Structures are given as C-alpha cells and as structure tokens.
Amino acid sequence: MKGIPYELDEQTNVTPTVLSKLFRKLHLQPHHPLFILRKQIESYFPHFSYFNTFNPIVTVQQNFDDLGFPKDHPGRNKTDSYYINKQIMLRTHTSAHQLEVFRKGNNKFLISADVYRRDEIDSSHYPIFHQMEGAQIFNMNNAEQETLDDIRYVTLLDSTLSVREEVYDDTRISESNPTQSCHPLEQVDLIIRHLKFSLNSLVKKLFMHHDKNLKIRWIDGYFPFTSPSWEMEIFFKGKWLEICGCGVIKQNILNNAGQNDKIGWAFGLGLERIAMVLFDIPDIRLFWSQDKRFLDQFNNFNHNEIIKFQPFSKFPSCIKDMSFWLDKNQDFHENNFCEIIRNVAEDLVEDVKLVDEFVHPKTKKKSLCYRINYRSMDRSVTNEEINKIQEKVRIDVEAKLNVTLR
Ligand code: DAH
C-alpha cells in the first residue's frame, strides 16, 4: 500500500478502493446533499460547537477501548472494520472522537465525519458513509434548571411549526436497559427527557416539509458507551426506519475527560439514510457521483422547499451469477466476498445477493450461488465490459477465498 506511512501487519485489511475515498469529504463539499443536510442539522443546534475535520485514521483505543467496547465485541472483527494495522484503523463511527472533544472542555457539540465499515452490497450499503454525533452535558448541581429552561424555550419555538407528530414510546427503564447507579434518578430522568425532546424536535424540523403526519418510535437499544440506550425510528414508506442511536453517556467517559461534575446525553445518526429520504435519492452510490447531472440538482437548495432528485435515466443492469463450493466447515464471510467485487467493479456493482445454498449430501461440501447485479449510475455498460469484470472477480474470489468455482 504505497503512500501510507504506517507499518502493516496481519491485521491490515484496508484496500486501495477504500483509501482512495479518504480525502473526498463529501460533508464539506458545498451544495452536496450531505453538506446541505449537515448544515441544516447544525442550524437546529445553534449554540453548539461543530467539529467537521477530524482525521478518519484513528487508534483502536479511540474507536473502541475508550468507549468501553468489550474485547469480543463483533464490531472489532476484521470482517466488519478496516484496519491499517493492529493499533490503527479507519473510524467506524463518529463516537471515536467523543472523548477528545469532552477533554477539551466542550459541553455541547456536533461532530460530522466520514465513517468506514465492511458490509454487504446493495442500494443502501456502501463501505463509507457519514455520521453526525451530538452530545450535551449539564452541570450536575444545575441540571434541572438548564434542561427545563431549554425544553420550555424550544417548545415555544416549535409551536409555530405546521407539522403534527405522533411519538410512540413505551420504553421503560429496566434491568436490561438500566440507569447508571452513580446517577440520582430525578436527575437522569431530566437528562432523558431533554434527550428525547431534543431529538423529537430535530426530526420534526428535518421532516416538516416532507411529511405532515410524522410518526416517531422509540425502542430500547444497546451501546457500550451509554446507559440507558435507545434507537429512534420514523415511519417511512410502510416501514420503521432507524434514524439514530442515543443514550445517557457512561459516567466513566466523562470522568476520564475530566468532566466529573457533568451528566449528559449523546446521539449518533447516519446522514445518507436521512438524505436518501429527504431528497429521494434511490442509490447510496449516487452520493459519490461526480456527474454534474447529479451535483447541479442541489445548487439552489433553500431550506424552505423540498428538492427531489430527478433521476437522469435508469441505465440497464447486467446480471451475473456465480457459484462455488466451500469445503466442509470452511469459513466464509460475505463481507470478504463483497469487498473483492468492490475492488474490481468499484461503483459498477449495485447489488449482491445470495440466491441459492445447499449442502452436498455425500461430501458435505456447501454450495453457494450469488447473483451480482452490475449497473452504472451514469451510463450504459456493455455486456463485454461486464464479462471482463466478472472474469476478474472469479479469479480473485478463487485465489483469495480458497473456494472452488463451479
Ligand atoms: N456510534 C453509534 C453507531 O455508530 C451511534 C451512537 C449511539 C452514537 C449512541 C452515540 C450514542 O453517541 O450515544 O452505531
């Protein structure tokens, strides 16, 4: 891996395809939908500090250890995260920067950044996406005043909005989603009210031109760095769509940051998910498009209107199946398979699905059949071009995954 000044080891799994995206910074590119959405969210937290330029290369300590991730947490696996070496990785979430921002003495802030995860391939998954982290902490001896004043003030502002929201929340504090024993109950209760209030208000403002009958649902969640924890969902096109994770910050994180006398909440939300809904963007690869037909559509965005993406055209897809045998008990991880395809096809791959699977009754070998859907976002592809790509994918899959092609 030319050009990165890091020692590589057996944990290294970053790829040139992913590294080439490290400096794109879509959330900082004027008129880009992710830039617009970030600005809009920032405007709803007017008294916060904003951090938008942290380096995506972080230590495993920052990304996991500082936040209390157990050693066996699945997020740490090489199949799920990108490592430069055993100690250095690409951040998997904006929470990786929480501690350093608290350490600098910040009480309310937003962090926006690109984050990196190994994943499957379809219209809503891409190895790089963008998150926004928000946090607010209060003086323990003054939390009541601060939270209630805020709630009153924002309630007044929101009362002028022409949107009716229904909030479903039957979550209860319980042993499976407990408060922290160091927190007096009346105090956490205020923090929780302030958190849920702030996020309900955020979502209401984000979607006010989009959906006049917004439905919001709160469900219990789990994150190593918050307790209690929740996920917030909105009802969209007949389904509950997860918008963010949040909770009451684990006190030892604040203590480690030298903020022992504070108590507070944090949240993290995925920007692409929300932008796909707000702007009607059908495929996550479009965010990476440098095509003027995409980018120019957002040039004149104004907060009070909805801009819907007008697809330039749906180009034909080219579908190729690929089947192979795994030895009895052979390890196989779909993310590794998808990564090989990404590395060869880059943004020409739209979707990868397992379509058939069986075990041979005699040899006990397993056969998998995947359907790979190739399509360009901005032009027609030829069958000849895709055949070449598919041939290269087959060669790489056979060599790197140790499977037997059928
Ligand atoms: N970092 C979490 C994720 O990527 C999201 C999250 C959850 C962030 C809870 C937070 C939080 O700050 O309090 O899935």
Short mmCIF file of C-alpha atoms and ligand atoms in Angstrom, two decimals:
data_model
loop_
_atom_site.label_atom_id
_atom_site.label_comp_id
_atom_site.label_asym_id
_atom_site.label_seq_id
_atom_site.Cartn_x
_atom_site.Cartn_y
_atom_site.Cartn_z
CA MET A 1 0.00 0.00 0.00
CA LYS A 2 2.11 2.83 -1.31
CA GLY A 3 1.84 6.22 0.30
CA ILE A 4 0.60 5.34 3.77
CA PRO A 5 3.25 5.90 6.37
CA TYR A 6 2.12 3.06 8.61
CA GLU A 7 3.54 -0.31 9.32
CA LEU A 8 1.35 -3.09 8.04
CA ASP A 9 0.76 -6.39 9.82
CA GLU A 10 -1.53 -9.41 9.77
CA GLN A 11 -4.43 -7.24 10.88
CA THR A 12 -4.14 -4.95 7.79
CA ASN A 13 -7.21 -5.12 5.58
CA VAL A 14 -7.69 -1.61 4.15
CA THR A 15 -7.92 -1.62 0.37
CA PRO A 16 -6.84 0.95 -2.24
CA THR A 17 -10.52 1.37 -3.23
CA VAL A 18 -11.44 2.49 0.25
CA LEU A 19 -8.31 4.57 0.83
CA SER A 20 -8.93 6.46 -2.42
CA LYS A 21 -12.12 7.85 -0.85
CA LEU A 22 -10.44 9.11 2.31
CA PHE A 23 -9.99 12.64 1.11
CA ARG A 24 -13.29 13.21 -0.67
CA LYS A 25 -15.01 14.71 2.43
CA LEU A 26 -18.48 14.87 0.92
CA HIS A 27 -19.91 16.56 4.02
CA LEU A 28 -17.60 19.54 3.35
CA GLN A 29 -18.33 19.87 -0.36
CA PRO A 30 -20.64 22.88 -0.93
CA HIS A 31 -24.04 22.03 -2.46
CA HIS A 32 -23.55 18.31 -1.94
CA PRO A 33 -26.71 16.81 -0.36
CA LEU A 34 -24.69 15.61 2.65
CA PHE A 35 -23.27 19.10 3.10
CA ILE A 36 -26.77 20.59 2.91
CA LEU A 37 -28.14 18.12 5.44
CA ARG A 38 -25.21 18.68 7.83
CA LYS A 39 -25.71 22.46 7.68
CA GLN A 40 -29.40 22.05 8.27
CA ILE A 41 -28.87 19.88 11.35
CA GLU A 42 -26.26 22.32 12.66
CA SER A 43 -28.79 25.13 12.30
CA TYR A 44 -31.14 23.24 14.64
CA PHE A 45 -28.42 23.17 17.33
CA PRO A 46 -27.44 26.83 17.16
CA HIS A 47 -25.45 27.10 20.37
CA PHE A 48 -23.33 24.01 19.80
CA SER A 49 -19.69 23.78 18.67
CA TYR A 50 -19.15 22.00 15.36
CA PHE A 51 -16.24 19.66 14.57
CA ASN A 52 -16.11 18.57 10.95
CA THR A 53 -12.49 17.90 10.08
CA PHE A 54 -11.22 15.11 12.33
CA ASN A 55 -8.87 12.65 10.63
CA PRO A 56 -10.60 9.34 9.71
CA ILE A 57 -7.49 7.40 10.73
CA VAL A 58 -7.82 6.73 14.47
CA THR A 59 -6.42 4.35 17.04
CA VAL A 60 -8.26 1.21 18.10
CA GLN A 61 -8.10 2.79 21.54
CA GLN A 62 -10.14 5.80 20.36
CA ASN A 63 -12.63 3.83 18.28
CA PHE A 64 -13.30 1.01 20.76
CA ASP A 65 -11.34 0.89 24.04
CA ASP A 66 -12.03 4.43 25.26
CA LEU A 67 -15.73 3.83 24.70
CA GLY A 68 -15.79 0.62 26.73
CA PHE A 69 -16.27 -1.86 23.87
CA PRO A 70 -15.74 -5.38 25.23
CA LYS A 71 -12.75 -7.22 23.70
CA ASP A 72 -15.09 -9.68 21.97
CA HIS A 73 -17.49 -7.08 20.52
CA PRO A 74 -18.31 -8.15 16.92
CA GLY A 75 -17.61 -4.62 15.62
CA ARG A 76 -13.93 -5.23 16.29
CA ASN A 77 -13.75 -8.13 13.83
CA LYS A 78 -11.64 -7.80 10.72
CA THR A 79 -14.69 -8.86 8.74
CA ASP A 80 -16.53 -5.74 9.92
CA SER A 81 -13.91 -2.98 10.27
CA TYR A 82 -10.96 -1.64 8.27
CA TYR A 83 -7.59 -1.92 9.98
CA ILE A 84 -4.33 -0.29 8.91
CA ASN A 85 -2.56 -2.40 11.48
CA LYS A 86 -3.25 -3.83 14.93
CA GLN A 87 -3.38 -0.40 16.56
CA ILE A 88 -4.59 1.90 13.80
CA MET A 89 -7.87 1.76 11.91
CA LEU A 90 -10.43 3.74 9.95
CA ARG A 91 -13.04 5.02 12.39
CA THR A 92 -16.29 3.05 12.27
CA HIS A 93 -18.28 5.82 13.94
CA THR A 94 -18.06 9.47 14.98
CA SER A 95 -18.21 8.39 18.64
CA ALA A 96 -14.46 7.73 18.26
CA HIS A 97 -13.93 11.48 18.84
CA GLN A 98 -16.26 11.97 21.81
CA LEU A 99 -13.63 11.66 24.50
CA GLU A 100 -11.16 14.12 22.96
CA VAL A 101 -13.90 16.71 22.44
CA PHE A 102 -15.12 16.37 26.04
CA ARG A 103 -11.48 16.60 27.17
CA LYS A 104 -11.17 19.98 25.50
CA GLY A 105 -13.96 21.18 27.80
CA ASN A 106 -16.84 21.25 25.31
CA ASN A 107 -20.34 20.94 26.79
CA LYS A 108 -22.43 20.76 23.62
CA PHE A 109 -21.16 19.82 20.24
CA LEU A 110 -21.79 18.14 16.91
CA ILE A 111 -19.17 16.08 15.08
CA SER A 112 -19.67 15.26 11.39
CA ALA A 113 -17.44 12.82 9.56
CA ASP A 114 -16.98 10.02 7.08
CA VAL A 115 -17.00 6.56 8.72
CA TYR A 116 -15.89 3.19 7.37
CA ARG A 117 -17.40 -0.28 7.69
CA ARG A 118 -17.09 -3.52 5.77
CA ASP A 119 -20.56 -4.58 4.72
CA GLU A 120 -22.82 -6.19 2.18
CA ILE A 121 -23.59 -4.54 -1.17
CA ASP A 122 -26.98 -3.08 -2.01
CA SER A 123 -28.65 0.28 -2.66
CA SER A 124 -28.32 1.43 0.96
CA HIS A 125 -24.91 -0.01 1.95
CA TYR A 126 -21.54 1.43 0.99
CA PRO A 127 -18.23 0.90 2.82
CA ILE A 128 -18.04 4.62 3.56
CA PHE A 129 -20.88 6.71 4.91
CA HIS A 130 -21.30 9.80 7.02
CA GLN A 131 -22.41 10.24 10.59
CA MET A 132 -23.21 13.08 12.86
CA GLU A 133 -22.59 12.80 16.56
CA GLY A 134 -24.26 15.12 19.02
CA ALA A 135 -23.75 15.48 22.76
CA GLN A 136 -24.79 17.81 25.51
CA ILE A 137 -23.69 17.70 29.14
CA PHE A 138 -25.05 19.62 32.11
CA ASN A 139 -23.69 20.66 35.50
CA MET A 140 -24.86 18.07 37.98
CA ASN A 141 -25.93 20.67 40.51
CA ASN A 142 -27.84 22.72 37.97
CA ALA A 143 -29.22 20.13 35.57
CA GLU A 144 -32.84 20.79 36.46
CA GLN A 145 -32.73 24.47 35.65
CA GLU A 146 -30.71 24.01 32.45
CA THR A 147 -32.79 21.17 30.98
CA LEU A 148 -36.19 22.62 31.81
CA ASP A 149 -35.32 26.11 30.54
CA ASP A 150 -34.20 24.60 27.27
CA ILE A 151 -37.30 22.46 26.91
CA ARG A 152 -39.58 25.44 27.54
CA TYR A 153 -37.73 27.61 25.05
CA VAL A 154 -37.66 25.05 22.24
CA THR A 155 -41.31 24.10 22.86
CA LEU A 156 -42.21 27.72 22.27
CA LEU A 157 -40.21 27.89 19.02
CA ASP A 158 -41.59 24.58 17.75
CA SER A 159 -45.19 25.56 18.42
CA THR A 160 -45.15 27.65 15.25
CA LEU A 161 -44.28 24.67 13.03
CA SER A 162 -47.03 23.23 10.88
CA VAL A 163 -46.30 19.59 11.50
CA ARG A 164 -48.15 17.12 13.63
CA GLU A 165 -46.01 14.34 15.03
CA GLU A 166 -47.08 11.20 16.81
CA VAL A 167 -44.48 9.82 19.19
CA TYR A 168 -44.70 6.18 20.26
CA ASP A 169 -42.59 5.45 23.30
CA ASP A 170 -43.33 2.56 25.60
CA THR A 171 -39.73 2.01 26.65
CA ARG A 172 -39.19 1.56 30.39
CA ILE A 173 -36.06 1.76 32.48
CA SER A 174 -35.40 -1.86 33.46
CA GLU A 175 -32.62 -4.28 34.29
CA SER A 176 -31.98 -4.85 30.61
CA ASN A 177 -31.66 -1.11 29.89
CA PRO A 178 -30.71 0.36 33.27
CA THR A 179 -29.72 3.77 34.53
CA GLN A 180 -26.21 4.04 35.99
CA SER A 181 -26.01 3.54 39.75
CA CYS A 182 -23.98 6.75 40.15
CA HIS A 183 -26.86 8.84 38.77
CA PRO A 184 -29.69 10.05 41.03
CA LEU A 185 -32.98 9.05 39.41
CA GLU A 186 -34.58 12.50 39.27
CA GLN A 187 -31.50 13.81 37.54
CA VAL A 188 -31.20 11.11 34.83
CA ASP A 189 -34.88 11.49 34.28
CA LEU A 190 -34.38 15.12 33.28
CA ILE A 191 -31.47 14.22 31.01
CA ILE A 192 -33.59 11.56 29.31
CA ARG A 193 -36.47 13.98 28.87
CA HIS A 194 -34.12 16.55 27.39
CA LEU A 195 -32.53 13.99 25.05
CA LYS A 196 -35.82 12.64 23.71
CA PHE A 197 -37.25 16.11 23.46
CA SER A 198 -34.23 17.40 21.51
CA LEU A 199 -34.27 14.50 19.05
CA ASN A 200 -38.05 14.59 18.53
CA SER A 201 -37.71 18.28 17.79
CA LEU A 202 -34.79 17.72 15.40
CA VAL A 203 -36.64 15.09 13.39
CA LYS A 204 -39.78 17.18 13.33
CA LYS A 205 -37.88 20.09 11.80
CA LEU A 206 -35.99 17.92 9.34
CA PHE A 207 -39.12 16.29 8.00
CA MET A 208 -41.59 19.14 8.33
CA HIS A 209 -41.82 19.85 4.60
CA HIS A 210 -41.77 16.19 3.79
CA ASP A 211 -44.35 14.54 5.97
CA LYS A 212 -47.12 16.42 7.73
CA ASN A 213 -48.05 13.36 9.80
CA LEU A 214 -44.70 12.25 11.10
CA LYS A 215 -44.61 9.08 13.20
CA ILE A 216 -41.68 8.64 15.57
CA ARG A 217 -40.97 5.49 17.60
CA TRP A 218 -38.51 4.95 20.46
CA ILE A 219 -37.17 1.46 21.17
CA ASP A 220 -34.59 0.16 23.63
CA GLY A 221 -31.03 -0.05 22.32
CA TYR A 222 -27.61 -1.15 23.45
CA PHE A 223 -24.32 0.74 23.07
CA PRO A 224 -21.22 0.13 25.19
CA PHE A 225 -20.83 3.86 25.88
CA THR A 226 -24.36 4.77 27.00
CA SER A 227 -26.83 3.52 29.58
CA PRO A 228 -29.75 3.57 29.22
CA SER A 229 -29.68 3.49 25.40
CA TRP A 230 -32.33 3.85 22.69
CA GLU A 231 -32.87 3.86 18.97
CA MET A 232 -35.22 6.27 17.29
CA GLU A 233 -37.17 5.33 14.20
CA ILE A 234 -39.51 7.09 11.80
CA PHE A 235 -42.29 5.52 9.76
CA PHE A 236 -41.42 5.77 6.10
CA LYS A 237 -42.98 4.02 3.07
CA GLY A 238 -44.71 1.46 5.24
CA LYS A 239 -41.66 0.58 7.34
CA TRP A 240 -39.93 1.75 10.53
CA LEU A 241 -36.59 3.22 9.52
CA GLU A 242 -33.84 3.55 12.10
CA ILE A 243 -32.64 7.14 12.29
CA CYS A 244 -30.28 7.23 15.23
CA GLY A 245 -28.84 5.64 18.35
CA CYS A 246 -28.54 7.55 21.59
CA GLY A 247 -28.41 7.39 25.35
CA VAL A 248 -27.12 8.72 28.64
CA ILE A 249 -23.31 8.93 28.44
CA LYS A 250 -21.45 6.42 30.61
CA GLN A 251 -20.11 8.40 33.52
CA ASN A 252 -16.61 6.93 33.31
CA ILE A 253 -16.20 8.51 29.85
CA LEU A 254 -16.98 11.94 31.28
CA ASN A 255 -14.77 11.25 34.29
CA ASN A 256 -11.89 10.23 32.00
CA ALA A 257 -12.37 13.51 30.18
CA GLY A 258 -12.07 15.43 33.44
CA GLN A 259 -15.78 16.31 33.41
CA ASN A 260 -16.65 14.56 36.70
CA ASP A 261 -19.27 17.10 37.70
CA LYS A 262 -21.29 16.71 34.49
CA ILE A 263 -24.09 14.42 33.32
CA GLY A 264 -25.40 14.24 29.76
CA TRP A 265 -26.61 12.55 26.64
CA ALA A 266 -25.20 11.68 23.21
CA PHE A 267 -26.58 10.53 19.87
CA GLY A 268 -25.25 9.37 16.52
CA LEU A 269 -27.12 9.46 13.24
CA GLY A 270 -26.40 8.32 9.69
CA LEU A 271 -26.60 11.13 7.16
CA GLU A 272 -27.05 9.09 3.95
CA ARG A 273 -30.14 7.35 5.30
CA ILE A 274 -31.85 10.63 6.07
CA ALA A 275 -30.67 12.32 2.86
CA MET A 276 -31.99 9.40 0.78
CA VAL A 277 -35.44 10.00 2.26
CA LEU A 278 -35.38 13.81 2.17
CA PHE A 279 -34.00 14.15 -1.36
CA ASP A 280 -35.45 10.93 -2.80
CA ILE A 281 -32.01 9.56 -3.69
CA PRO A 282 -32.54 5.91 -4.69
CA ASP A 283 -28.99 4.55 -4.51
CA ILE A 284 -26.23 5.31 -1.99
CA ARG A 285 -23.56 5.26 -4.74
CA LEU A 286 -25.03 8.48 -6.14
CA PHE A 287 -23.52 10.45 -3.24
CA TRP A 288 -20.10 9.66 -4.74
CA SER A 289 -21.08 10.68 -8.25
CA GLN A 290 -19.03 13.48 -9.80
CA ASP A 291 -21.58 13.79 -12.58
CA LYS A 292 -22.93 17.32 -12.98
CA ARG A 293 -26.36 15.90 -13.68
CA PHE A 294 -26.38 14.77 -10.04
CA LEU A 295 -24.50 17.58 -8.31
CA ASP A 296 -26.12 20.50 -10.12
CA GLN A 297 -29.56 19.47 -8.90
CA PHE A 298 -28.75 20.69 -5.38
CA ASN A 299 -27.12 24.01 -6.26
CA ASN A 300 -30.06 26.21 -5.45
CA PHE A 301 -31.28 24.42 -2.37
CA ASN A 302 -33.24 26.54 0.04
CA HIS A 303 -34.31 25.32 3.44
CA ASN A 304 -37.97 26.02 2.93
CA GLU A 305 -38.59 23.86 -0.04
CA ILE A 306 -38.10 20.22 -0.83
CA ILE A 307 -35.71 19.36 -3.59
CA LYS A 308 -36.31 15.94 -5.03
CA PHE A 309 -33.61 14.28 -7.03
CA GLN A 310 -34.71 13.73 -10.66
CA PRO A 311 -33.07 10.52 -11.91
CA PHE A 312 -31.33 11.26 -15.20
CA SER A 313 -32.17 7.85 -16.51
CA LYS A 314 -32.18 4.29 -15.30
CA PHE A 315 -29.42 2.57 -17.19
CA PRO A 316 -29.80 -1.15 -17.91
CA SER A 317 -28.35 -3.61 -15.46
CA CYS A 318 -26.26 -6.65 -16.25
CA ILE A 319 -26.78 -9.66 -14.03
CA LYS A 320 -24.19 -12.39 -13.48
CA ASP A 321 -24.45 -15.42 -11.25
CA MET A 322 -21.50 -17.02 -9.56
CA SER A 323 -21.50 -20.36 -7.73
CA PHE A 324 -18.80 -22.06 -5.76
CA TRP A 325 -18.12 -24.91 -3.32
CA LEU A 326 -16.89 -24.47 0.21
CA ASP A 327 -15.11 -27.34 1.90
CA LYS A 328 -16.84 -28.98 4.83
CA ASN A 329 -16.70 -26.45 7.74
CA GLN A 330 -14.80 -23.90 5.65
CA ASP A 331 -15.09 -20.32 6.97
CA PHE A 332 -16.76 -17.91 4.60
CA HIS A 333 -17.73 -14.33 5.29
CA GLU A 334 -19.95 -12.47 2.85
CA ASN A 335 -18.22 -9.12 3.58
CA ASN A 336 -14.94 -10.55 2.26
CA PHE A 337 -16.69 -11.70 -0.90
CA CYS A 338 -18.34 -8.29 -1.39
CA GLU A 339 -15.05 -6.48 -0.87
CA ILE A 340 -13.40 -8.43 -3.69
CA ILE A 341 -16.23 -7.46 -6.02
CA ARG A 342 -16.00 -3.79 -4.96
CA ASN A 343 -12.27 -3.77 -5.58
CA VAL A 344 -12.70 -4.94 -9.14
CA ALA A 345 -16.01 -3.36 -10.14
CA GLU A 346 -15.89 -0.25 -7.93
CA ASP A 347 -19.18 1.67 -8.28
CA LEU A 348 -20.42 -0.50 -11.14
CA VAL A 349 -21.74 -3.08 -8.68
CA GLU A 350 -25.23 -2.30 -7.47
CA ASP A 351 -26.32 -5.31 -5.50
CA VAL A 352 -25.05 -8.73 -4.39
CA LYS A 353 -27.49 -11.37 -3.16
CA LEU A 354 -27.23 -14.97 -2.06
CA VAL A 355 -29.80 -16.75 -4.24
CA ASP A 356 -29.12 -20.41 -3.54
CA GLU A 357 -27.39 -22.51 -0.93
CA PHE A 358 -27.23 -26.26 -0.33
CA VAL A 359 -25.04 -28.93 1.24
CA HIS A 360 -23.98 -31.91 -0.87
CA PRO A 361 -25.41 -34.97 0.90
CA LYS A 362 -22.29 -37.11 0.42
CA THR A 363 -19.28 -34.77 0.52
CA LYS A 364 -20.93 -32.32 3.00
CA LYS A 365 -19.49 -29.52 0.91
CA LYS A 366 -21.59 -26.40 0.75
CA SER A 367 -22.52 -24.70 -2.49
CA LEU A 368 -23.36 -21.00 -2.61
CA CYS A 369 -24.78 -19.12 -5.54
CA TYR A 370 -24.61 -15.32 -5.59
CA ARG A 371 -26.35 -13.01 -8.03
CA ILE A 372 -24.30 -9.92 -8.83
CA ASN A 373 -26.15 -7.02 -10.34
CA TYR A 374 -23.92 -4.59 -12.26
CA ARG A 375 -25.22 -1.19 -13.30
CA SER A 376 -23.66 2.20 -13.81
CA MET A 377 -25.26 5.30 -12.30
CA ASP A 378 -24.39 7.48 -15.28
CA ARG A 379 -24.03 5.46 -18.48
CA SER A 380 -24.88 2.17 -20.20
CA VAL A 381 -22.44 -0.67 -19.65
CA THR A 382 -21.71 -3.28 -22.31
CA ASN A 383 -22.00 -6.98 -21.68
CA GLU A 384 -18.43 -7.34 -22.91
CA GLU A 385 -17.12 -4.90 -20.31
CA ILE A 386 -19.02 -6.64 -17.52
CA ASN A 387 -17.83 -10.07 -18.68
CA LYS A 388 -14.25 -8.89 -18.21
CA ILE A 389 -15.03 -7.60 -14.74
CA GLN A 390 -16.84 -10.79 -13.81
CA GLU A 391 -13.90 -12.89 -15.04
CA LYS A 392 -11.52 -10.88 -12.86
CA VAL A 393 -13.87 -11.21 -9.89
CA ARG A 394 -13.97 -15.01 -10.39
CA ILE A 395 -10.18 -15.21 -10.48
CA ASP A 396 -9.81 -13.08 -7.34
CA VAL A 397 -12.53 -14.91 -5.42
CA GLU A 398 -10.96 -18.27 -6.20
CA ALA A 399 -7.48 -17.10 -5.25
CA LYS A 400 -8.31 -15.12 -2.12
CA LEU A 401 -11.18 -17.07 -0.60
CA ASN A 402 -9.93 -20.54 -1.36
CA VAL A 403 -13.21 -21.71 -2.82
CA THR A 404 -13.83 -23.95 -5.83
CA LEU A 405 -15.74 -22.21 -8.61
CA ARG A 406 -18.48 -24.21 -10.29
N1 DAH B 1 -21.87 5.20 17.41
C1 DAH B 1 -23.15 4.53 17.27
C2 DAH B 1 -23.17 3.75 15.95
O1 DAH B 1 -22.44 4.07 15.07
C3 DAH B 1 -24.28 5.51 17.30
C4 DAH B 1 -24.45 6.14 18.66
C5 DAH B 1 -25.25 5.55 19.59
C6 DAH B 1 -23.76 7.30 18.98
C7 DAH B 1 -25.42 6.10 20.84
C8 DAH B 1 -23.92 7.88 20.24
C9 DAH B 1 -24.76 7.26 21.16
O2 DAH B 1 -23.30 8.99 20.62
O3 DAH B 1 -24.91 7.84 22.36
O4 DAH B 1 -23.92 2.84 15.80
#
